[in-house]
Coordinates of C-alpha atoms in Angstrom, one line a residue:
M1 CA -76.4 57.2 102.8
Y2 CA -77.0 58.9 99.4
S3 CA -75.0 56.1 97.6
T4 CA -77.0 53.4 99.4
N5 CA -80.3 55.1 98.4
L6 CA -79.2 55.4 94.8
W7 CA -78.3 51.7 94.5
H8 CA -81.7 50.8 96.1
K9 CA -83.5 52.9 93.4
L10 CA -81.4 51.3 90.6
H11 CA -82.4 47.9 91.9
L12 CA -86.1 48.8 92.0
Y13 CA -86.0 50.1 88.4
R14 CA -83.5 47.7 87.0
Y15 CA -85.8 46.2 84.4
Q16 CA -87.0 49.6 83.2
I17 CA -83.3 50.7 82.8
I18 CA -82.4 47.5 80.9
F19 CA -85.5 48.0 78.6
V20 CA -84.5 51.6 77.7
L21 CA -80.9 50.6 77.0
A22 CA -81.9 47.6 74.9
F23 CA -84.3 49.8 72.9
F24 CA -81.9 52.7 72.1
L25 CA -78.6 50.8 71.7
P26 CA -79.4 49.4 68.3
L27 CA -80.6 52.8 67.2
S28 CA -77.3 54.4 68.2
T29 CA -75.3 51.8 66.1
V30 CA -77.2 52.6 62.9
L31 CA -76.9 56.4 63.5
A32 CA -73.1 55.9 64.0
Q33 CA -72.6 54.1 60.7
A34 CA -70.3 56.1 58.4
G35 CA -70.9 56.9 54.7
P36 CA -74.0 57.4 52.6
K37 CA -74.6 53.7 51.7
I38 CA -78.3 52.7 51.8
N39 CA -78.9 49.2 52.9
L40 CA -81.8 47.1 51.4
P41 CA -82.9 50.0 49.2
Y42 CA -85.9 48.1 47.6
V43 CA -87.1 46.1 50.5
D44 CA -90.0 48.4 51.3
Q45 CA -91.4 47.9 47.8
K46 CA -92.5 44.4 48.6
K47 CA -96.2 43.9 49.2
I48 CA -95.7 41.1 51.8
H49 CA -93.1 40.6 54.5
Y50 CA -92.5 37.8 56.9
G51 CA -90.3 37.6 60.0
F52 CA -90.1 36.6 63.6
F53 CA -89.6 38.3 67.0
V54 CA -88.7 37.7 70.6
S55 CA -90.0 39.9 73.4
T56 CA -89.6 40.6 77.1
G57 CA -91.6 42.9 79.3
L58 CA -93.3 43.6 82.6
S59 CA -96.8 42.4 83.1
G60 CA -99.4 42.5 85.9
F61 CA -102.9 43.1 87.0
K62 CA -104.8 46.3 87.6
Q63 CA -107.3 45.5 90.3
T64 CA -110.7 47.1 91.2
Y65 CA -112.0 46.5 94.7
S66 CA -115.5 45.2 95.1
Q67 CA -118.2 47.1 97.1
A68 CA -117.9 44.3 99.7
Y69 CA -114.3 45.5 100.3
F70 CA -115.6 49.0 101.2
D71 CA -118.5 47.7 103.1
R72 CA -116.1 45.4 105.0
I73 CA -118.4 42.4 104.7
G74 CA -119.3 40.2 101.7
F75 CA -120.7 36.8 100.8
D76 CA -118.9 33.8 99.3
P77 CA -120.4 31.7 96.5
N78 CA -122.3 29.6 99.0
N79 CA -123.9 32.8 100.4
N80 CA -121.9 32.6 103.7
P81 CA -120.9 35.9 105.2
V82 CA -117.2 36.9 104.9
D83 CA -115.8 39.5 107.4
L84 CA -113.4 41.8 105.5
D85 CA -112.8 44.2 108.3
G86 CA -109.2 43.1 108.7
V87 CA -108.3 43.1 104.9
L88 CA -105.8 46.0 104.6
S89 CA -105.0 45.9 100.9
I90 CA -104.7 43.8 97.8
Q91 CA -101.7 44.8 95.7
T92 CA -100.4 43.8 92.3
E93 CA -96.7 43.7 91.3
R94 CA -95.5 43.5 87.8
Q95 CA -93.4 40.5 86.8
L96 CA -91.1 39.6 84.0
S97 CA -92.7 38.2 80.9
L98 CA -91.3 36.5 77.8
G99 CA -92.6 35.9 74.3
V100 CA -91.8 34.5 70.8
G101 CA -93.7 34.7 67.6
F102 CA -93.9 35.3 63.9
I103 CA -94.7 38.4 61.8
G104 CA -96.9 38.6 58.7
N105 CA -96.9 42.1 57.3
L106 CA -99.1 43.4 54.4
K107 CA -98.3 46.8 52.8
L108 CA -101.6 48.8 52.4
A109 CA -100.0 52.1 51.3
E110 CA -96.7 53.9 51.3
A111 CA -97.0 54.8 54.9
L112 CA -99.4 52.2 56.2
D113 CA -99.1 48.4 56.9
V114 CA -101.4 45.8 58.5
R115 CA -99.6 43.3 60.6
V116 CA -100.5 40.0 62.3
T117 CA -98.1 38.6 64.9
P118 CA -99.1 35.2 66.4
K119 CA -97.3 34.8 69.7
A120 CA -96.7 32.4 72.6
G121 CA -96.5 34.5 75.7
F122 CA -95.1 33.3 79.1
Y123 CA -96.4 35.3 82.1
T124 CA -96.4 35.4 85.9
Y125 CA -99.1 37.5 87.7
R126 CA -98.6 38.3 91.4
L127 CA -101.2 39.4 93.9
T128 CA -100.3 40.2 97.5
Y129 CA -103.0 40.3 100.2
Q130 CA -102.3 42.1 103.5
F131 CA -104.4 41.4 106.6
S132 CA -104.5 42.8 110.1
D133 CA -103.6 40.3 112.8
S134 CA -107.2 40.1 113.9
V135 CA -108.8 38.9 110.7
S136 CA -109.6 35.2 110.4
I137 CA -109.5 34.6 106.6
G138 CA -105.8 35.3 106.2
P139 CA -102.8 33.1 107.0
P140 CA -101.3 33.0 110.5
G141 CA -98.6 35.6 111.2
N142 CA -96.9 37.8 113.7
G143 CA -97.1 41.5 114.4
D144 CA -99.7 44.0 113.4
F145 CA -100.3 42.6 109.9
R146 CA -99.5 39.6 107.8
A147 CA -99.5 38.9 104.1
E148 CA -99.7 36.1 101.5
Q149 CA -99.1 36.0 97.8
D150 CA -100.7 34.3 94.8
N151 CA -98.3 33.7 91.9
I152 CA -100.1 32.7 88.7
E153 CA -98.0 31.3 85.9
N154 CA -99.7 31.6 82.6
V155 CA -98.9 30.5 79.0
R156 CA -101.1 32.3 76.4
F157 CA -101.6 32.1 72.7
E158 CA -102.0 35.6 71.3
M159 CA -103.0 37.0 67.9
P160 CA -102.4 40.7 67.7
I161 CA -103.8 42.5 64.7
L162 CA -102.1 45.8 64.3
L163 CA -101.8 48.9 62.0
K164 CA -98.3 50.2 61.4
L165 CA -98.0 53.9 60.5
K166 CA -94.6 54.7 59.1
S167 CA -92.6 57.9 58.7
Q168 CA -90.5 58.6 55.7
R169 CA -87.3 56.6 55.5
R170 CA -84.2 58.6 56.2
G171 CA -81.0 56.8 55.3
N172 CA -81.1 53.4 57.2
I173 CA -83.7 54.3 59.7
R174 CA -87.5 54.8 59.7
A175 CA -89.7 55.5 62.8
Y176 CA -93.2 54.1 63.1
F177 CA -96.3 54.0 65.4
I178 CA -98.2 50.8 65.9
G179 CA -101.6 50.0 67.4
G180 CA -104.5 47.5 67.4
I181 CA -106.1 44.7 69.3
N182 CA -104.7 41.6 70.9
P183 CA -107.1 38.6 71.5
S184 CA -105.5 35.9 73.6
V185 CA -106.4 32.6 75.2
E186 CA -104.8 30.6 78.0
V187 CA -103.0 27.5 76.8
T188 CA -101.8 26.2 80.1
G189 CA -101.1 27.5 83.6
R190 CA -99.3 26.4 86.7
R191 CA -100.2 27.3 90.3
E192 CA -97.9 26.9 93.3
K193 CA -100.9 26.4 95.5
E194 CA -104.6 26.9 95.6
I195 CA -105.1 30.5 94.6
A196 CA -107.9 32.8 95.7
F197 CA -109.6 32.6 92.3
E198 CA -108.9 31.2 88.9
M199 CA -108.1 33.4 85.9
A200 CA -110.6 33.7 83.0
G201 CA -109.2 32.0 79.9
F202 CA -109.9 34.7 77.2
D203 CA -108.6 38.2 77.1
L204 CA -108.8 41.1 74.7
A205 CA -106.4 44.0 75.0
L206 CA -105.8 47.3 73.3
E207 CA -102.2 47.8 72.3
W208 CA -100.1 50.7 71.1
G209 CA -96.5 51.6 70.8
F210 CA -93.7 52.9 68.6
G211 CA -90.4 51.6 67.2
F212 CA -87.7 52.1 64.6
D213 CA -87.0 50.1 61.4
L214 CA -83.2 49.8 61.2
Y215 CA -81.9 48.7 57.8
Y216 CA -78.8 46.5 57.9
P217 CA -77.1 44.9 54.8
L218 CA -78.8 41.5 55.2
F219 CA -81.9 42.2 57.2
R220 CA -84.2 44.7 58.9
F221 CA -84.2 44.9 62.7
S222 CA -86.9 46.8 64.5
P223 CA -86.8 47.4 68.3
E224 CA -90.3 48.3 69.5
I225 CA -91.9 49.3 72.8
R226 CA -95.6 48.4 73.1
F227 CA -98.2 49.1 75.8
S228 CA -101.1 46.8 76.4
H229 CA -104.3 47.5 78.3
G230 CA -106.7 44.6 78.9
L231 CA -110.4 45.1 78.5
M232 CA -111.8 41.8 79.9
N233 CA -112.3 41.0 83.6
M234 CA -109.8 38.2 84.2
K235 CA -111.2 37.3 87.6
G236 CA -112.8 33.9 87.1
T237 CA -116.1 32.7 88.6
N238 CA -114.5 30.0 90.8
A239 CA -113.6 31.5 94.2
N240 CA -111.3 29.2 96.2
R241 CA -110.8 31.5 99.2
P242 CA -113.0 34.0 101.0
I243 CA -110.6 36.9 100.1
A244 CA -111.8 36.6 96.5
V245 CA -115.0 38.6 97.4
A246 CA -112.9 41.7 98.0
V247 CA -112.0 42.0 94.3
D248 CA -114.5 43.0 91.6
R249 CA -112.3 43.2 88.5
L250 CA -108.8 42.2 87.4
T251 CA -107.5 43.5 84.0
T252 CA -104.1 42.9 82.5
N253 CA -101.6 45.6 82.0
S254 CA -98.1 45.4 80.4
V255 CA -95.2 47.1 78.7
T256 CA -93.2 45.0 76.3
L257 CA -90.0 45.4 74.4
Y258 CA -90.1 43.6 71.0
F259 CA -87.1 42.7 68.9
N260 CA -88.4 42.2 65.3
F261 CA -86.4 40.6 62.5
Q262 CA -87.5 40.7 58.9

């Protein structure tokens, strides 16, 4: 029984475990290098650096219920009443995301850089609606409750503007903190079906994280974990299904692992 429960937990947190291993494995290889040789000893003296990155992460929505959800009744855009008495919950589930982009880095001071990282991001957002069997606005089902999902595939162009605060270099490793803003716009999106409401096109997020610059003989590799908190309401104005009135705000939320090469 314990073994089965353990494997179930490993399956639930498999992405988090993979992210942690992928982040710390390169760090361990640099720390394990023998000898005092310093790789790329003058690279940090350059004013401008360029590079590229690939990223993967977990992204989702953070939802805020509307007052209509708590009142159990609302009105659609045509001012028709919508009975929400049978709406049990609206849940979000983080999905895997991918990204690729370029790095432009300007050295401001010995311990401070400003960085611009244009990125193409590929996201899937999932919303799950649970209804009691008596409610009329949900899909047909059996038993005490039924559910349906909206999967929103989204390709976004992002332009993070970040400040990078660096520690003192020790051997072939340097730690850093990074933070800033990330404006983004939807380039294209695909829907499996008509969803409850369309996403807004523009988003602005606060981002922060940390990483390590690892100095190899031919390049600098920087694994980085970054957290993103959306500020804009991504719930669009077009409501396609009555359930949309139960949601007031949707904001993006993600944790992303970056592999930076310079």
